[in-house]
Amino acid sequence: MRAPSGLLGPRGPLPLALLCLLAAACGSLAEGQPSVSPLTSLPIEEERITKYSNLSLESHNIPPTVSPLTSLPIEEERITKYSNLSLESHNIPPTASPLTSLPIRGEMMTKYSNLSLESHNISLTEHSNVPVEKNITLERPSNIELTCQITISRGVNSVNVTWKKGDELLENYLTNATGCILYAQYMFTIINSKQMGSYSCFFGGEKEQRGTFNFKVPEIHGKNKPLITYVGDSTVLMCKCQHCSPLHWTWYHSNGSVQVPIDVQMSEKYAINRTNANETRLKIMQLTEDNQGSYWCHAVFQLGESEERVQLVVLSYLVPLKPFLGIVVEVAILVAVILLCETYTQKKKKHIDDGKEFEQVEQLKSDDTNGVENNAPRHRKNESVSQ
């Protein structure tokens, strides 16, 4: 009798007991037992592995869909394996608004809590016709607190408050009302030159009122009047900053529209004295007329730059002689005119005297002639009497 196909073992037909077990298993399936999963149950799998232990085992797994980010255990294993390599992390920051929000600004001011706090106020009235401005000199990074207050006779709720930096609208400012006084406050931190400029508060109503805070770096001062010196001499140009210390000083020379930096290392003609941090001195030796012109002292601060002009005039020694020579010429001309006038006057006087003398002589001659004529009749008369 031939065993059915598929029921043959490695050495012949399967035993009858095994066939009974298979029949019992088929009966249990018909009574509603759960079906066997595609993966063989554990006891049958162990029996099969034991039975075919002489064969090699090959295992193939289909991994689940890997997420873009490696799971934590595998990631730790990989980092441990490649621990000798550097780790680079790149984050895409969220789009930052031009103006820092109030919580972030508070965090930023906490971050820069080591900086000094600058508080400035402006007071406005609702009937003012002129905007109020306040100039603020700032040398180093600082926390800034700006406050505008306005007195309103009507309800403060009808006033619209706005803050601007130049033409840029600002946000996250604070407002408060106490009676008829309305306060508007803006707090921020200045850490670079881009944050310098004008900050304005606007109170809108029937008539808009504006207060402006102008932030700028310290000014430097030089000689207001031109410095006059002479060819061959030496001179010293000085610039000074009151109550401030620039990070760096630079001198420029301009004899037109172009500014040329002065390099004391390349020329022995110039020397710069940096004894004090708040001032600089430029010494120019053996002056010539080519050295005259405008000199600029340039100061660099943490928050910006500032400069000042010093005018230098170099004269030759003939220049001061020109007024003296002019005076000498004027005196010579005046003396010549006086001498000519004197000579003319003397000649005229002499001519007049000669004319008078001539008249006197003529008069005497006339008198003598008349005398002779008068004496002749008298002589005749005397002769007739004597007869």
Coordinates of C-alpha atoms in Angstrom, one line a residue:
M1 CA 0.0 0.0 0.0
R2 CA 1.5 3.4 -1.0
A3 CA 1.4 6.3 1.4
P4 CA -0.3 9.4 0.4
S5 CA 1.9 12.1 -1.3
G6 CA 3.3 14.6 1.1
L7 CA 3.1 12.2 4.1
L8 CA 6.4 10.6 3.6
G9 CA 9.2 11.1 6.1
P10 CA 12.9 11.0 5.5
R11 CA 12.8 7.1 6.0
G12 CA 9.4 6.0 4.7
P13 CA 5.7 6.5 5.5
L14 CA 4.8 8.4 8.6
P15 CA 3.6 6.4 11.6
L16 CA -0.1 5.9 12.2
A17 CA 0.0 7.8 15.4
L18 CA 1.2 11.0 13.6
L19 CA -1.6 10.7 11.2
C20 CA -4.1 10.5 14.1
L21 CA -2.6 13.7 15.5
L22 CA -3.0 15.5 12.3
A23 CA -6.6 14.4 12.0
A24 CA -7.3 15.6 15.5
A25 CA -5.8 19.0 14.6
C26 CA -7.9 19.3 11.5
G27 CA -11.0 18.5 13.6
S28 CA -10.2 21.3 16.1
L29 CA -9.9 23.7 13.3
A30 CA -13.3 22.8 12.0
E31 CA -14.8 23.5 15.5
G32 CA -13.8 27.2 15.3
Q33 CA -10.3 27.2 16.8
P34 CA -8.3 30.1 15.7
S35 CA -6.3 29.6 12.5
V36 CA -2.6 29.3 12.7
S37 CA -0.7 32.4 11.8
P38 CA 1.6 32.4 8.8
L39 CA 4.4 32.0 11.3
T40 CA 4.6 28.4 12.6
S41 CA 3.6 28.0 16.3
L42 CA 6.4 27.7 18.8
P43 CA 6.2 23.9 19.7
I44 CA 6.0 22.8 16.0
E45 CA 8.8 25.2 15.2
E46 CA 11.0 23.8 18.0
E47 CA 10.2 20.2 16.8
R48 CA 11.1 21.1 13.2
I49 CA 14.3 22.7 14.2
T50 CA 15.3 19.7 16.3
K51 CA 14.3 17.3 13.5
Y52 CA 16.3 19.2 10.8
S53 CA 19.2 20.3 13.0
N54 CA 21.6 19.0 10.5
L55 CA 20.6 21.7 8.1
S56 CA 21.9 25.3 8.1
L57 CA 19.7 28.1 9.3
E58 CA 19.2 31.3 7.3
S59 CA 17.2 34.1 8.7
H60 CA 15.9 37.1 6.7
N61 CA 14.0 40.0 8.3
I62 CA 12.2 42.9 6.6
P63 CA 13.0 45.9 8.7
P64 CA 10.2 48.3 9.4
T65 CA 10.2 51.7 7.6
V66 CA 13.0 53.7 9.1
S67 CA 12.1 57.1 10.1
P68 CA 14.3 60.0 8.9
L69 CA 15.8 60.2 12.4
T70 CA 17.5 57.1 13.7
S71 CA 16.0 55.5 16.8
L72 CA 17.7 56.4 20.1
P73 CA 19.5 53.0 20.9
I74 CA 20.9 52.8 17.4
E75 CA 21.8 56.5 17.5
E76 CA 23.7 56.0 20.8
E77 CA 25.5 52.9 19.4
R78 CA 26.5 54.8 16.3
I79 CA 27.7 57.8 18.2
T80 CA 29.7 55.5 20.5
K81 CA 31.2 53.7 17.5
Y82 CA 32.2 56.9 15.8
S83 CA 33.1 58.9 19.0
N84 CA 36.4 60.0 17.4
L85 CA 34.5 62.1 14.9
S86 CA 33.3 65.7 15.5
L87 CA 29.7 66.4 15.9
E88 CA 28.1 69.3 14.0
S89 CA 24.6 70.4 14.8
H90 CA 22.6 72.8 12.5
N91 CA 19.3 74.4 13.5
I92 CA 17.1 76.5 11.4
P93 CA 16.0 79.5 13.7
P94 CA 12.5 80.7 13.5
T95 CA 11.9 83.8 11.5
A96 CA 12.7 86.7 13.8
S97 CA 10.5 89.7 13.8
P98 CA 12.3 93.1 13.4
L99 CA 11.3 93.9 16.9
T100 CA 11.9 91.6 19.8
S101 CA 8.8 90.5 21.6
L102 CA 8.3 91.3 25.2
P103 CA 9.3 87.9 26.7
I104 CA 12.3 87.6 24.5
R105 CA 13.2 91.3 25.1
G106 CA 13.0 90.6 28.9
E107 CA 15.2 87.5 28.4
M108 CA 17.7 89.6 26.3
M109 CA 17.9 92.3 29.0
T110 CA 18.5 89.6 31.6
K111 CA 21.2 88.2 29.3
Y112 CA 22.8 91.7 29.2
S113 CA 22.1 92.4 32.9
N114 CA 25.8 93.3 33.4
L115 CA 25.3 96.4 31.2
S116 CA 24.4 99.8 32.7
L117 CA 20.8 101.0 32.5
E118 CA 20.1 104.4 30.9
S119 CA 16.7 106.0 31.7
H120 CA 15.5 109.0 29.8
N121 CA 12.2 110.9 30.0
I122 CA 10.3 113.4 27.8
S123 CA 7.3 115.4 28.9
L124 CA 4.7 116.6 26.4
T125 CA 1.6 118.7 26.5
E126 CA -1.4 118.3 24.3
H127 CA -1.3 121.9 23.1
S128 CA 2.4 122.0 22.2
N129 CA 3.2 123.1 18.7
V130 CA 6.8 122.1 18.6
P131 CA 8.1 118.5 18.9
V132 CA 10.4 117.8 21.8
E133 CA 13.8 116.3 21.2
K134 CA 16.5 115.0 23.5
N135 CA 20.0 114.2 22.4
I136 CA 21.7 111.3 24.2
T137 CA 25.4 110.5 24.0
L138 CA 26.1 106.8 24.3
E139 CA 29.7 105.4 24.3
R140 CA 29.2 101.7 25.1
P141 CA 26.5 99.1 25.0
S142 CA 23.7 99.7 27.5
N143 CA 20.2 98.8 28.5
I144 CA 17.8 101.6 27.5
E145 CA 14.5 102.7 29.1
L146 CA 12.7 105.5 27.3
T147 CA 9.6 107.1 28.8
C148 CA 7.2 109.7 27.2
Q149 CA 4.5 111.3 29.3
I150 CA 1.7 113.6 28.1
T151 CA -0.9 115.5 30.1
I152 CA -4.4 115.1 28.6
S153 CA -7.4 117.2 29.6
R154 CA -9.8 114.8 28.0
G155 CA -10.0 111.0 28.5
V156 CA -6.6 109.2 28.0
N157 CA -8.4 106.3 26.3
S158 CA -9.0 108.4 23.2
V159 CA -5.2 108.8 22.6
N160 CA -3.4 106.4 20.3
V161 CA 0.2 105.6 21.3
T162 CA 2.9 104.7 18.7
W163 CA 6.7 104.1 18.9
K164 CA 9.0 104.4 15.9
K165 CA 12.7 104.0 15.1
G166 CA 13.2 106.3 12.2
D167 CA 10.3 105.2 9.9
E168 CA 10.2 101.7 11.3
L169 CA 7.2 100.9 13.5
L170 CA 8.1 99.5 17.0
E171 CA 6.1 97.0 19.0
N172 CA 5.9 95.6 22.5
Y173 CA 5.9 98.9 24.4
L174 CA 4.1 99.6 27.7
T175 CA 1.4 102.2 28.4
N176 CA 0.0 103.3 31.7
A177 CA -2.4 106.1 32.7
T178 CA -2.5 107.9 36.1
G179 CA -5.2 110.4 36.2
C180 CA -4.9 112.7 33.3
I181 CA -1.2 111.7 32.6
L182 CA -0.5 109.0 30.0
Y183 CA 2.8 107.2 30.1
A184 CA 4.4 105.3 27.2
Q185 CA 7.6 103.3 27.9
Y186 CA 9.9 101.4 25.5
M187 CA 12.8 99.2 26.8
F188 CA 15.5 97.7 24.7
T189 CA 19.3 97.0 24.6
I190 CA 21.8 98.8 22.3
I191 CA 24.7 96.6 21.6
N192 CA 25.9 97.8 18.1
S193 CA 25.9 100.8 15.8
K194 CA 22.8 99.7 13.9
Q195 CA 20.6 100.2 16.9
M196 CA 21.7 103.8 17.3
G197 CA 19.6 106.6 15.8
S198 CA 16.2 108.3 16.6
Y199 CA 13.5 106.7 18.7
S200 CA 10.2 108.6 18.7
C201 CA 6.9 108.3 20.7
F202 CA 3.7 109.6 19.1
F203 CA 0.5 110.5 20.9
G204 CA -2.3 110.7 18.4
G205 CA -5.5 112.5 19.0
E206 CA -7.0 115.8 17.8
K207 CA -3.4 117.0 17.4
E208 CA -0.5 114.6 17.2
Q209 CA 2.4 115.2 19.6
R210 CA 5.9 113.7 19.2
G211 CA 8.9 113.2 21.4
T212 CA 12.2 112.1 20.0
F213 CA 15.3 110.5 21.6
N214 CA 18.5 110.9 19.4
F215 CA 21.2 108.5 20.2
K216 CA 24.7 109.3 19.0
V217 CA 28.3 108.6 19.9
P218 CA 30.4 111.2 21.8
E219 CA 31.7 114.2 19.8
I220 CA 35.4 115.0 19.6
H221 CA 36.6 118.6 19.7
G222 CA 39.6 120.2 18.0
K223 CA 40.7 123.8 17.4
N224 CA 37.8 125.9 16.0
K225 CA 40.0 128.5 14.4
P226 CA 42.6 127.8 11.7
L227 CA 46.1 127.2 13.1
I228 CA 48.6 129.5 11.4
T229 CA 52.3 128.7 11.3
Y230 CA 55.3 129.4 9.0
V231 CA 57.4 127.4 6.6
G232 CA 60.2 125.4 8.3
D233 CA 58.5 125.4 11.7
S234 CA 56.8 122.5 13.6
T235 CA 53.3 122.4 14.9
V236 CA 51.0 120.1 16.9
L237 CA 47.4 119.4 16.1
M238 CA 45.2 118.1 18.9
C239 CA 41.8 116.5 19.2
K240 CA 40.1 115.6 22.5
C241 CA 37.0 113.8 23.7
Q242 CA 35.4 114.9 27.0
H243 CA 34.6 112.2 29.5
C244 CA 35.1 109.3 27.0
S245 CA 37.8 107.0 25.8
P246 CA 37.7 105.9 22.1
L247 CA 39.0 102.5 21.2
H248 CA 41.2 103.8 18.4
W249 CA 42.4 107.1 16.9
T250 CA 43.3 107.8 13.2
W251 CA 44.5 111.0 11.5
Y252 CA 43.7 111.9 7.9
H253 CA 45.0 114.7 5.6
S254 CA 42.8 116.1 2.9
N255 CA 43.9 118.8 0.5
G256 CA 40.7 118.5 -1.5
S257 CA 37.9 115.9 -1.5
V258 CA 40.1 112.8 -0.8
Q259 CA 41.2 111.9 2.7
V260 CA 44.6 110.2 3.0
P261 CA 45.4 108.3 6.2
I262 CA 48.6 109.4 7.9
D263 CA 51.1 106.6 8.5
V264 CA 53.7 107.6 11.0
Q265 CA 55.6 104.4 10.4
M266 CA 56.3 105.4 6.7
S267 CA 57.2 109.0 7.3
E268 CA 59.5 110.7 9.8
K269 CA 57.6 114.0 9.2
Y270 CA 54.8 113.0 11.5
A271 CA 54.6 111.8 15.1
I272 CA 51.4 110.8 17.0
N273 CA 51.3 111.1 20.8
R274 CA 48.8 108.8 22.5
T275 CA 49.6 109.7 26.2
N276 CA 46.0 110.0 27.2
A277 CA 43.2 107.7 25.9
N278 CA 40.8 110.6 25.5
E279 CA 43.0 112.7 23.3
T280 CA 45.4 112.5 20.4
R281 CA 48.2 114.8 19.2
L282 CA 49.7 115.0 15.7
K283 CA 53.1 116.6 15.4
I284 CA 54.2 117.8 11.9
M285 CA 57.8 118.8 11.5
Q286 CA 59.6 120.9 8.8
L287 CA 56.4 122.4 7.5
T288 CA 56.1 123.4 3.9
E289 CA 53.3 125.1 2.0
D290 CA 52.2 121.7 0.7
N291 CA 51.3 120.7 4.3
Q292 CA 48.6 123.2 4.7
G293 CA 45.0 122.1 4.4
S294 CA 42.4 120.1 6.4
Y295 CA 43.4 117.4 8.9
W296 CA 40.7 115.0 10.3
C297 CA 41.0 113.2 13.6
H298 CA 38.8 110.0 13.5
A299 CA 37.7 108.3 16.7
V300 CA 36.2 104.7 16.9
F301 CA 33.8 103.7 19.7
Q302 CA 32.0 100.5 20.4
L303 CA 28.8 101.9 19.0
G304 CA 30.0 104.1 16.1
E305 CA 32.6 106.6 14.9
S306 CA 33.1 110.3 15.2
E307 CA 35.5 112.8 13.6
E308 CA 36.6 116.5 13.7
R309 CA 38.4 118.8 11.3
V310 CA 41.4 121.0 12.1
Q311 CA 42.5 123.6 9.6
L312 CA 46.2 124.3 9.1
V313 CA 47.6 127.4 7.3
V314 CA 51.3 127.5 6.4
L315 CA 52.8 130.9 5.5
S316 CA 56.2 131.9 4.1
Y317 CA 58.2 134.5 5.9
L318 CA 57.6 137.0 3.1
V319 CA 53.9 137.1 3.9
P320 CA 54.2 139.1 7.2
L321 CA 56.6 141.5 5.4
K322 CA 54.0 142.4 2.8
P323 CA 51.9 144.5 5.2
F324 CA 55.1 146.2 6.4
L325 CA 56.2 146.9 2.8
G326 CA 52.8 148.3 2.1
I327 CA 53.0 150.6 5.0
V328 CA 56.5 151.8 3.9
V329 CA 55.2 152.5 0.4
E330 CA 52.2 154.4 1.8
V331 CA 54.5 156.5 4.0
A332 CA 56.9 157.3 1.1
I333 CA 54.0 158.4 -1.1
L334 CA 52.6 160.5 1.7
V335 CA 56.0 162.2 2.3
A336 CA 56.4 162.8 -1.4
V337 CA 53.0 164.5 -1.6
I338 CA 53.8 166.6 1.5
L339 CA 57.1 167.7 0.0
L340 CA 55.5 168.6 -3.3
C341 CA 52.8 170.6 -1.6
E342 CA 55.4 172.4 0.5
T343 CA 57.5 173.2 -2.6
Y344 CA 54.5 174.4 -4.4
T345 CA 53.4 176.6 -1.5
Q346 CA 56.8 178.1 -1.1
K347 CA 57.0 178.9 -4.8
K348 CA 53.6 180.5 -4.7
K349 CA 54.5 182.5 -1.7
K350 CA 57.7 183.7 -3.2
H351 CA 55.9 184.8 -6.3
I352 CA 53.5 186.7 -4.3
D353 CA 56.3 188.4 -2.3
D354 CA 58.1 189.3 -5.6
G355 CA 54.9 190.9 -6.8
K356 CA 54.4 193.0 -3.7
E357 CA 58.1 194.1 -3.8
F358 CA 57.7 195.2 -7.4
E359 CA 54.6 197.1 -6.6
Q360 CA 56.4 198.8 -3.7
V361 CA 59.3 199.8 -6.0
E362 CA 56.9 201.2 -8.6
Q363 CA 55.0 203.1 -5.8
L364 CA 58.3 204.6 -4.6
K365 CA 59.2 205.6 -8.2
S366 CA 55.8 207.1 -8.6
D367 CA 56.1 209.0 -5.4
D368 CA 59.5 210.3 -6.3
T369 CA 58.3 211.6 -9.7
N370 CA 55.4 213.3 -8.1
G371 CA 57.7 214.9 -5.5
V372 CA 59.9 216.4 -8.2
E373 CA 57.0 217.8 -10.1
N374 CA 55.6 219.4 -7.0
N375 CA 58.9 221.0 -6.0
A376 CA 59.3 222.8 -9.4
P377 CA 56.3 225.2 -9.0
R378 CA 57.3 225.9 -5.5
H379 CA 60.8 226.8 -6.6
R380 CA 59.5 229.2 -9.2
K381 CA 57.2 230.8 -6.7
N382 CA 59.9 231.4 -4.3
E383 CA 62.1 233.0 -7.0
S384 CA 59.3 235.4 -7.9
V385 CA 58.8 236.4 -4.3
S386 CA 62.4 237.1 -3.8
Q387 CA 62.5 239.5 -6.7

